[in-house]
Amino acid sequence: MTLLARPDAPPAVSDRRRNSPDRVLIGASVSLALMGLLMIYSATRVGLERNNLPASFSMERQMIFVAAGLILVAVFSFIDYRELRHLAHIIYGGMVVSLSVVFLFPAVKGAQRWYDFGIFQLQPSEFSKTACLLTLAAILARPAARLEWQRILQALMVMVIPAALIFLQPDLGTMLIFAFLLMVLLFGAGISSRQALVVSGAGLAVGIAVFQFGLLRSYQLDRIRVLFNPNLDPTGIGWNLRQSILAVGSGQLTGKGLFQGQQTNFQYVPEQGTDFIFTAVGEQLGFVGGIIVIAAFLVLVWRLLVIAGAARDRFGALLAMGIASIFAFHVLVNIGMTIGIMPVTGLPLPFMSAGGSSFLNFSICIGIANSIWLRRSPVPGEVIHS
Amino acid sequence: MKFGARLTILATVFLAMFGVVGIRLWFVQVAEGAQSAEIVEEQTWVQIRSEPARGDIFDRNGVMVVTSRFVPRLVVDRRFIDPGQKDALIQKLSGLLGVPAPDIEAGYEAAGLNGRFPVTQVSTDTAYRINEQLSALPGVSIEKLPQRVYLAGPTAAHVVGHLGLPDEADLEERPELDLNARIGKLGVERVYDELLQGTAGYSELRLNRQSEVLEESQPVNPIQGASLYLTIDLRLQEVVELALESGVFLANEVKDEDRANGQEVNHDAFRAAAVVLDVTNGEILALASVPDFDPSLFVGGVDAATFSALNDSKAFNNLVIAGLYPPASTFKAITYVAFQEENLPLPADLPQVNPADGLVHCNGTLRLPGFEEGSQQIFHDWYTGDKGWLNIHDAFEQSCNIFFWSIALGTWREYKLTDQESIIQSWARSLGFGERTGIDLTGEAGGIVPDRALFQEWKEFQLENPDAPARLEPSRLDLAEGPFLGGDLMNFAIGQGELTSTPLQVAQAYGMLVNGGHSFTPHVVSRAINRDSSVAYQNPSGLGEQVGLSPDVHSSLLSDMNRVVTSGTAAAAFRDFGSSIDRVGGKTGTGQTIANNDNHAWFVGAGPLDSPRWVVAVLIEEGGSGGRVAAPVARHIMQYLMGESPTPIVEGAAAD
């Protein structure tokens, strides 16, 4: 670590001894990951066996990511998050490059979103959320009496480049996360109501332009249309949404029981192991199971906001606030989509959806948050940096 | 605002959003959950329907007339087909069946996403061959398609009817109908369609998203429709049909003869109707209408050219119930009964009428001095020469128009503008004229019984709708006493003028007169029996109320009907009837039609007169004289009914 540490960086070793990791945060994350493994198994076993693969294939694969994720949590807890601030521009540059190079790879399911390494497909857009967050926090955390227009514009630029690249992939859900992150961070950085008005006006104009000039693909429009009219074409574009709502709904209060349920076992819900993992919870474990999952996420987000409040500096505070927002946004959009109050997008449910890139990225986020928590109290005599 | 405050706001917003998700989850899972659970359970099951065979149809003696057999048919069910496999499957089927791929594709598209559609009927060999390959043909199955077999061919076609695909009107009436399933379109196939149809069977399959079968329910077998028992006697029906066709042939022979003799002939005859009914209960024993059709044509769907050719010749019209004709002299029986039952007056001021003795001088012309103020009218009877002074019985036997005109004239003079004016019409109505009989066949017409009220209606309609085709001459509209005149009643009394009726109505009226005056409803189906031997339908056949026919008039009518065939207008036609000629009777009729059309030939017969059992009505449209052409046809049928050997259908004597 010393290799990376710059001379003006404060010593990091001493305060780790006095603070212990956020056990609730890590406990909630691990519980959700374990629950995810169980749900992935239940949602994928029938389909895997149909294809003559072992029923636990997807779950075992996910277990590798869980293990890797735990290591990442440890690593990023160990790294002083303040180091990341100085690396922000390098990380940001790397992210933009990786988001551009992905277009050289073949499309999967109509989207150029993955690096295919044979046994493992890396999805750079997952990591770009954290990379973008780091850069935004670095810009907005500079000490100043008030938030100048210049920095707002800088933040906007930082957000627009990856957002545009991801929009081209196309991945509407991830793109919206950037917009949401920017909003939250500007708010956290103390944007005035006048500035907020101008920025949201501009955002609205861009949104309308995207619609007006037909930049959205037809299926993206369909997904929005279906949201407002679920009975539109129930065998075509409305199929996913309808089957998803039916699966969750049919679980009723207490669910049909683990490994029970026609929607799950007869594979009526598409992408059930990944984006629609919550339907497996809803059908098998019912409202009770669903609420427990939501509560676990609420605890997670609550801990992240507590960390933001306790952070020793503005960078840490904004970082934790951003991580809380990433989690909250994913949970709300993903679960909301399965119960018909959000459009269908490719946003995974944190720690539960099968998939390596997102799991690893969320692990990094938890590691960073824990790092902020471990370093929350200033060392006596230390100069607070921001 | 401090950072801490902003954090609190953010936390509140997140909490609210999670709250919304939680509430929505409650709504989806708890409030609407039960309903979703039901849909989820249902959507995994698909139902495969198996068609029931239609019920068999038997004649009154248990002879099978119509039955059903099963033929193999190849069916494609889209629910089992992955869209990716579609093109390959269609190509394969096209090769196996020799059906063009675009035709299969059209059916595929028309069937809809969850549809099931028949591709083609296949031979038993092909069915076996395809059966062996079914595992390689997803969504394809060979099913048993029930198909109609008309064992009697075109015999009794107008009673049996035929099948066809439901049209818009059918679907409006019975929305549950399957667009591709044939239903009865005519005859008893239509009227008793719901009894004949049977109950479809089904099996239920549980499918996963990949349309693989996970579970199968115990199949419910289809139940064949109820068996229908006709009142028709198939052997009699064949006799009647052959006789009727011979009658049309005879009519045209006679026309050729007349042409050769320089007489005016307008058209060849080609339509005819005959009906035999049981006067003790209204059962139709035979019903024939020429031209007819073969119901077998409709089994697999009739081609357009054949259908329109048949339709243009009106082969689907059942003339027995749908043809409207003036009943002509056959109607004299009704005037005859009314005259005697009501003691109708004969006019006292005519030199050729003797009301005191009930005699009329049938000398060929009726002269009416001063019938209408300041005019003298002359009515010509159908015959030439002098038949002498006749009483009502002679007049019936000889079909003397002058006598029946005199009855109408006397009635008109006596009862004009009183409630007795339409007394003959009342008898006609109570014997069934002017109203559908209610037979269990479709397309029945009701006919017209003209009287003052009807003419008044027509007049009012004509005044309100000056552009519509006029029924009354304009001069009648201005008459002070109304448009209905004495001449109309005179025409009516001999079955002419505006009076129209179907052959069935004439048969029904005679049936009521010869059975002693009891009403009945003609019908062609006696009962329907379910597969489990329970009774699905029983016609309440039997006799209804008495119309007020006194025994004296009844017996005099029967003996006068006998005189018609022994010494009257049909004597020539019945010359070779056989020893039972004393036990049968009848009445001829020759219906005048509009200008440039030939007369309609009628004969109504009844027997056995000692214990009346049946009536026969024969009509040959534009066939000419009833005594000459229709009477020989009826005689042939009546010989069969009386157990005589039917003799050839040859020309009788020209008589009204």
PDB file of C-alpha atoms in Angstrom, chain A residues 10-170:
ATOM      1  CA  PRO A  10      -2.437  10.395   6.338  1.00  0.00           C
ATOM      2  CA  PRO A  11      -1.228   7.188   7.918  1.00  0.00           C
ATOM      3  CA  ALA A  12      -3.907   4.588   7.640  1.00  0.00           C
ATOM      4  CA  VAL A  13      -2.651   1.758   9.744  1.00  0.00           C
ATOM      5  CA  SER A  14      -3.165   3.218  13.165  1.00  0.00           C
ATOM      6  CA  ASP A  15      -6.951   3.796  13.072  1.00  0.00           C
ATOM      7  CA  ARG A  16      -7.830   0.333  11.724  1.00  0.00           C
ATOM      8  CA  ARG A  17      -6.960  -1.103  15.110  1.00  0.00           C
ATOM      9  CA  ARG A  18      -9.485   0.950  16.995  1.00  0.00           C
ATOM     10  CA  ASN A  19     -12.492   0.473  14.690  1.00  0.00           C
ATOM     11  CA  SER A  20     -13.998  -2.874  13.872  1.00  0.00           C
ATOM     12  CA  PRO A  21     -15.707  -3.706  10.547  1.00  0.00           C
ATOM     13  CA  ASP A  22     -19.425  -2.991  10.115  1.00  0.00           C
ATOM     14  CA  ARG A  23     -20.746  -6.424  11.052  1.00  0.00           C
ATOM     15  CA  VAL A  24     -24.356  -5.560  10.252  1.00  0.00           C
ATOM     16  CA  LEU A  25     -23.419  -4.345   6.766  1.00  0.00           C
ATOM     17  CA  ILE A  26     -21.333  -7.405   5.985  1.00  0.00           C
ATOM     18  CA  GLY A  27     -23.800  -9.721   7.702  1.00  0.00           C
ATOM     19  CA  ALA A  28     -26.696  -8.414   5.606  1.00  0.00           C
ATOM     20  CA  SER A  29     -24.611  -8.723   2.429  1.00  0.00           C
ATOM     21  CA  VAL A  30     -23.586 -12.299   3.151  1.00  0.00           C
ATOM     22  CA  SER A  31     -27.148 -13.278   4.085  1.00  0.00           C
ATOM     23  CA  LEU A  32     -28.440 -11.879   0.805  1.00  0.00           C
ATOM     24  CA  ALA A  33     -25.696 -13.690  -1.119  1.00  0.00           C
ATOM     25  CA  LEU A  34     -26.576 -17.004   0.559  1.00  0.00           C
ATOM     26  CA  MET A  35     -30.249 -16.433  -0.110  1.00  0.00           C
ATOM     27  CA  GLY A  36     -29.249 -15.646  -3.690  1.00  0.00           C
ATOM     28  CA  LEU A  37     -27.429 -18.983  -4.016  1.00  0.00           C
ATOM     29  CA  LEU A  38     -30.524 -20.853  -2.864  1.00  0.00           C
ATOM     30  CA  MET A  39     -32.788 -18.927  -5.212  1.00  0.00           C
ATOM     31  CA  ILE A  40     -30.429 -19.347  -8.158  1.00  0.00           C
ATOM     32  CA  TYR A  41     -30.438 -23.082  -7.536  1.00  0.00           C
ATOM     33  CA  SER A  42     -34.216 -23.259  -7.363  1.00  0.00           C
ATOM     34  CA  ALA A  43     -34.665 -21.117 -10.458  1.00  0.00           C
ATOM     35  CA  THR A  44     -32.133 -22.793 -12.707  1.00  0.00           C
ATOM     36  CA  ARG A  45     -32.084 -26.478 -11.766  1.00  0.00           C
ATOM     37  CA  VAL A  46     -34.954 -27.556 -14.060  1.00  0.00           C
ATOM     38  CA  GLY A  47     -33.566 -25.753 -17.082  1.00  0.00           C
ATOM     39  CA  LEU A  48     -30.058 -27.042 -16.478  1.00  0.00           C
ATOM     40  CA  GLU A  49     -31.233 -30.622 -16.188  1.00  0.00           C
ATOM     41  CA  ARG A  50     -33.156 -30.178 -19.435  1.00  0.00           C
ATOM     42  CA  ASN A  51     -29.822 -29.338 -21.036  1.00  0.00           C
ATOM     43  CA  ASN A  52     -28.114 -32.313 -19.375  1.00  0.00           C
ATOM     44  CA  LEU A  53     -26.143 -30.139 -16.990  1.00  0.00           C
ATOM     45  CA  PRO A  54     -25.936 -30.679 -13.242  1.00  0.00           C
ATOM     46  CA  ALA A  55     -28.795 -28.971 -11.437  1.00  0.00           C
ATOM     47  CA  SER A  56     -26.381 -27.035  -9.235  1.00  0.00           C
ATOM     48  CA  PHE A  57     -24.243 -25.761 -12.118  1.00  0.00           C
ATOM     49  CA  SER A  58     -25.315 -22.106 -11.906  1.00  0.00           C
ATOM     50  CA  MET A  59     -25.292 -22.092  -8.130  1.00  0.00           C
ATOM     51  CA  GLU A  60     -21.777 -23.537  -7.997  1.00  0.00           C
ATOM     52  CA  ARG A  61     -20.598 -20.956 -10.492  1.00  0.00           C
ATOM     53  CA  GLN A  62     -22.124 -18.234  -8.345  1.00  0.00           C
ATOM     54  CA  MET A  63     -20.384 -19.678  -5.274  1.00  0.00           C
ATOM     55  CA  ILE A  64     -17.055 -18.903  -6.950  1.00  0.00           C
ATOM     56  CA  PHE A  65     -18.157 -15.276  -7.283  1.00  0.00           C
ATOM     57  CA  VAL A  66     -19.322 -15.215  -3.700  1.00  0.00           C
ATOM     58  CA  ALA A  67     -15.918 -16.407  -2.586  1.00  0.00           C
ATOM     59  CA  ALA A  68     -14.184 -13.886  -4.852  1.00  0.00           C
ATOM     60  CA  GLY A  69     -16.539 -11.218  -3.565  1.00  0.00           C
ATOM     61  CA  LEU A  70     -15.614 -11.934   0.041  1.00  0.00           C
ATOM     62  CA  ILE A  71     -11.952 -11.514  -0.858  1.00  0.00           C
ATOM     63  CA  LEU A  72     -12.755  -8.213  -2.612  1.00  0.00           C
ATOM     64  CA  VAL A  73     -14.620  -6.978   0.467  1.00  0.00           C
ATOM     65  CA  ALA A  74     -11.561  -7.773   2.545  1.00  0.00           C
ATOM     66  CA  VAL A  75      -9.159  -6.193   0.072  1.00  0.00           C
ATOM     67  CA  PHE A  76     -11.148  -2.969  -0.307  1.00  0.00           C
ATOM     68  CA  SER A  77     -11.683  -2.777   3.459  1.00  0.00           C
ATOM     69  CA  PHE A  78      -7.949  -2.952   3.847  1.00  0.00           C
ATOM     70  CA  ILE A  79      -7.233  -0.282   1.227  1.00  0.00           C
ATOM     71  CA  ASP A  80      -7.707   3.203   2.569  1.00  0.00           C
ATOM     72  CA  TYR A  81     -10.552   4.635   0.516  1.00  0.00           C
ATOM     73  CA  ARG A  82      -8.701   7.952   0.379  1.00  0.00           C
ATOM     74  CA  GLU A  83      -6.136   6.317  -1.857  1.00  0.00           C
ATOM     75  CA  LEU A  84      -8.900   5.815  -4.395  1.00  0.00           C
ATOM     76  CA  ARG A  85      -9.468   9.524  -4.596  1.00  0.00           C
ATOM     77  CA  HIS A  86      -6.012  10.062  -6.027  1.00  0.00           C
ATOM     78  CA  LEU A  87      -6.479   7.181  -8.434  1.00  0.00           C
ATOM     79  CA  ALA A  88      -9.890   8.447  -9.558  1.00  0.00           C
ATOM     80  CA  HIS A  89      -8.731   9.903 -12.875  1.00  0.00           C
ATOM     81  CA  ILE A  90      -6.849   6.688 -13.782  1.00  0.00           C
ATOM     82  CA  ILE A  91      -9.841   4.518 -12.839  1.00  0.00           C
ATOM     83  CA  TYR A  92     -12.148   6.783 -14.803  1.00  0.00           C
ATOM     84  CA  GLY A  93      -9.911   6.640 -17.882  1.00  0.00           C
ATOM     85  CA  GLY A  94      -9.691   2.858 -17.653  1.00  0.00           C
ATOM     86  CA  MET A  95     -13.452   2.652 -17.407  1.00  0.00           C
ATOM     87  CA  VAL A  96     -14.046   4.766 -20.516  1.00  0.00           C
ATOM     88  CA  VAL A  97     -11.565   2.648 -22.466  1.00  0.00           C
ATOM     89  CA  SER A  98     -13.147  -0.605 -21.355  1.00  0.00           C
ATOM     90  CA  LEU A  99     -16.642   0.661 -22.173  1.00  0.00           C
ATOM     91  CA  SER A 100     -15.438   1.597 -25.678  1.00  0.00           C
ATOM     92  CA  VAL A 101     -13.520  -1.580 -26.417  1.00  0.00           C
ATOM     93  CA  VAL A 102     -16.582  -3.686 -25.576  1.00  0.00           C
ATOM     94  CA  PHE A 103     -18.055  -2.698 -28.935  1.00  0.00           C
ATOM     95  CA  LEU A 104     -15.329  -4.733 -30.616  1.00  0.00           C
ATOM     96  CA  PHE A 105     -16.758  -7.886 -29.042  1.00  0.00           C
ATOM     97  CA  PRO A 106     -19.687  -9.787 -30.504  1.00  0.00           C
ATOM     98  CA  ALA A 107     -23.163  -8.957 -29.309  1.00  0.00           C
ATOM     99  CA  VAL A 108     -24.882 -11.269 -26.827  1.00  0.00           C
ATOM    100  CA  LYS A 109     -28.702 -11.233 -26.857  1.00  0.00           C
ATOM    101  CA  GLY A 110     -28.624  -8.118 -29.018  1.00  0.00           C
ATOM    102  CA  ALA A 111     -26.382  -6.106 -26.709  1.00  0.00           C
ATOM    103  CA  GLN A 112     -22.642  -5.455 -26.742  1.00  0.00           C
ATOM    104  CA  ARG A 113     -22.199  -5.488 -23.026  1.00  0.00           C
ATOM    105  CA  TRP A 114     -19.753  -8.272 -22.313  1.00  0.00           C
ATOM    106  CA  TYR A 115     -16.108  -9.248 -22.665  1.00  0.00           C
ATOM    107  CA  ASP A 116     -16.198 -12.935 -23.423  1.00  0.00           C
ATOM    108  CA  PHE A 117     -13.309 -14.762 -21.808  1.00  0.00           C
ATOM    109  CA  GLY A 118     -14.715 -18.187 -22.520  1.00  0.00           C
ATOM    110  CA  ILE A 119     -15.430 -19.347 -18.995  1.00  0.00           C
ATOM    111  CA  PHE A 120     -16.225 -15.887 -17.781  1.00  0.00           C
ATOM    112  CA  GLN A 121     -17.923 -12.923 -19.337  1.00  0.00           C
ATOM    113  CA  LEU A 122     -16.885  -9.612 -17.917  1.00  0.00           C
ATOM    114  CA  GLN A 123     -19.382  -6.819 -17.992  1.00  0.00           C
ATOM    115  CA  PRO A 124     -17.495  -3.519 -17.712  1.00  0.00           C
ATOM    116  CA  SER A 125     -20.642  -1.450 -17.258  1.00  0.00           C
ATOM    117  CA  GLU A 126     -21.135  -3.037 -13.820  1.00  0.00           C
ATOM    118  CA  PHE A 127     -17.804  -1.729 -12.619  1.00  0.00           C
ATOM    119  CA  SER A 128     -18.317   1.602 -14.380  1.00  0.00           C
ATOM    120  CA  LYS A 129     -20.963   2.518 -11.789  1.00  0.00           C
ATOM    121  CA  THR A 130     -18.390   2.441  -9.014  1.00  0.00           C
ATOM    122  CA  ALA A 131     -15.718   4.059 -11.174  1.00  0.00           C
ATOM    123  CA  CYS A 132     -18.030   6.907 -12.084  1.00  0.00           C
ATOM    124  CA  LEU A 133     -19.070   7.292  -8.456  1.00  0.00           C
ATOM    125  CA  LEU A 134     -15.436   7.590  -7.350  1.00  0.00           C
ATOM    126  CA  THR A 135     -14.771  10.307  -9.911  1.00  0.00           C
ATOM    127  CA  LEU A 136     -17.939  12.258  -9.102  1.00  0.00           C
ATOM    128  CA  ALA A 137     -17.208  12.083  -5.367  1.00  0.00           C
ATOM    129  CA  ALA A 138     -13.631  13.212  -5.984  1.00  0.00           C
ATOM    130  CA  ILE A 139     -14.805  16.257  -7.935  1.00  0.00           C
ATOM    131  CA  LEU A 140     -17.639  17.211  -5.622  1.00  0.00           C
ATOM    132  CA  ALA A 141     -15.688  16.661  -2.402  1.00  0.00           C
ATOM    133  CA  ARG A 142     -13.134  19.453  -3.083  1.00  0.00           C
ATOM    134  CA  PRO A 143     -13.276  21.912  -0.237  1.00  0.00           C
ATOM    135  CA  ALA A 144     -15.147  25.073  -1.114  1.00  0.00           C
ATOM    136  CA  ALA A 145     -17.629  27.400   0.508  1.00  0.00           C
ATOM    137  CA  ARG A 146     -20.256  26.547  -2.033  1.00  0.00           C
ATOM    138  CA  LEU A 147     -20.800  24.379  -5.074  1.00  0.00           C
ATOM    139  CA  GLU A 148     -19.719  26.353  -8.146  1.00  0.00           C
ATOM    140  CA  TRP A 149     -21.323  25.951 -11.580  1.00  0.00           C
ATOM    141  CA  GLN A 150     -17.934  24.945 -12.904  1.00  0.00           C
ATOM    142  CA  ARG A 151     -17.859  21.826 -10.750  1.00  0.00           C
ATOM    143  CA  ILE A 152     -21.446  20.974 -11.549  1.00  0.00           C
ATOM    144  CA  LEU A 153     -20.572  21.077 -15.248  1.00  0.00           C
ATOM    145  CA  GLN A 154     -17.459  19.002 -14.592  1.00  0.00           C
ATOM    146  CA  ALA A 155     -19.570  16.399 -12.789  1.00  0.00           C
ATOM    147  CA  LEU A 156     -22.064  16.430 -15.618  1.00  0.00           C
ATOM    148  CA  MET A 157     -19.324  15.757 -18.162  1.00  0.00           C
ATOM    149  CA  VAL A 158     -17.924  12.953 -16.059  1.00  0.00           C
ATOM    150  CA  MET A 159     -21.342  11.349 -15.951  1.00  0.00           C
ATOM    151  CA  VAL A 160     -22.374  11.915 -19.585  1.00  0.00           C
ATOM    152  CA  ILE A 161     -19.431  10.102 -21.252  1.00  0.00           C
ATOM    153  CA  PRO A 162     -19.910   6.638 -19.691  1.00  0.00           C
ATOM    154  CA  ALA A 163     -23.685   7.102 -19.722  1.00  0.00           C
ATOM    155  CA  ALA A 164     -23.624   7.718 -23.479  1.00  0.00           C
ATOM    156  CA  LEU A 165     -21.358   4.703 -24.083  1.00  0.00           C
ATOM    157  CA  ILE A 166     -23.663   2.488 -22.044  1.00  0.00           C
ATOM    158  CA  PHE A 167     -26.701   3.882 -23.809  1.00  0.00           C
ATOM    159  CA  LEU A 168     -25.133   2.653 -27.050  1.00  0.00           C
ATOM    160  CA  GLN A 169     -24.640  -0.906 -25.762  1.00  0.00           C
ATOM    161  CA  PRO A 170     -27.639  -0.586 -25.173  1.00  0.00           C
TER     162      PRO A 170
END
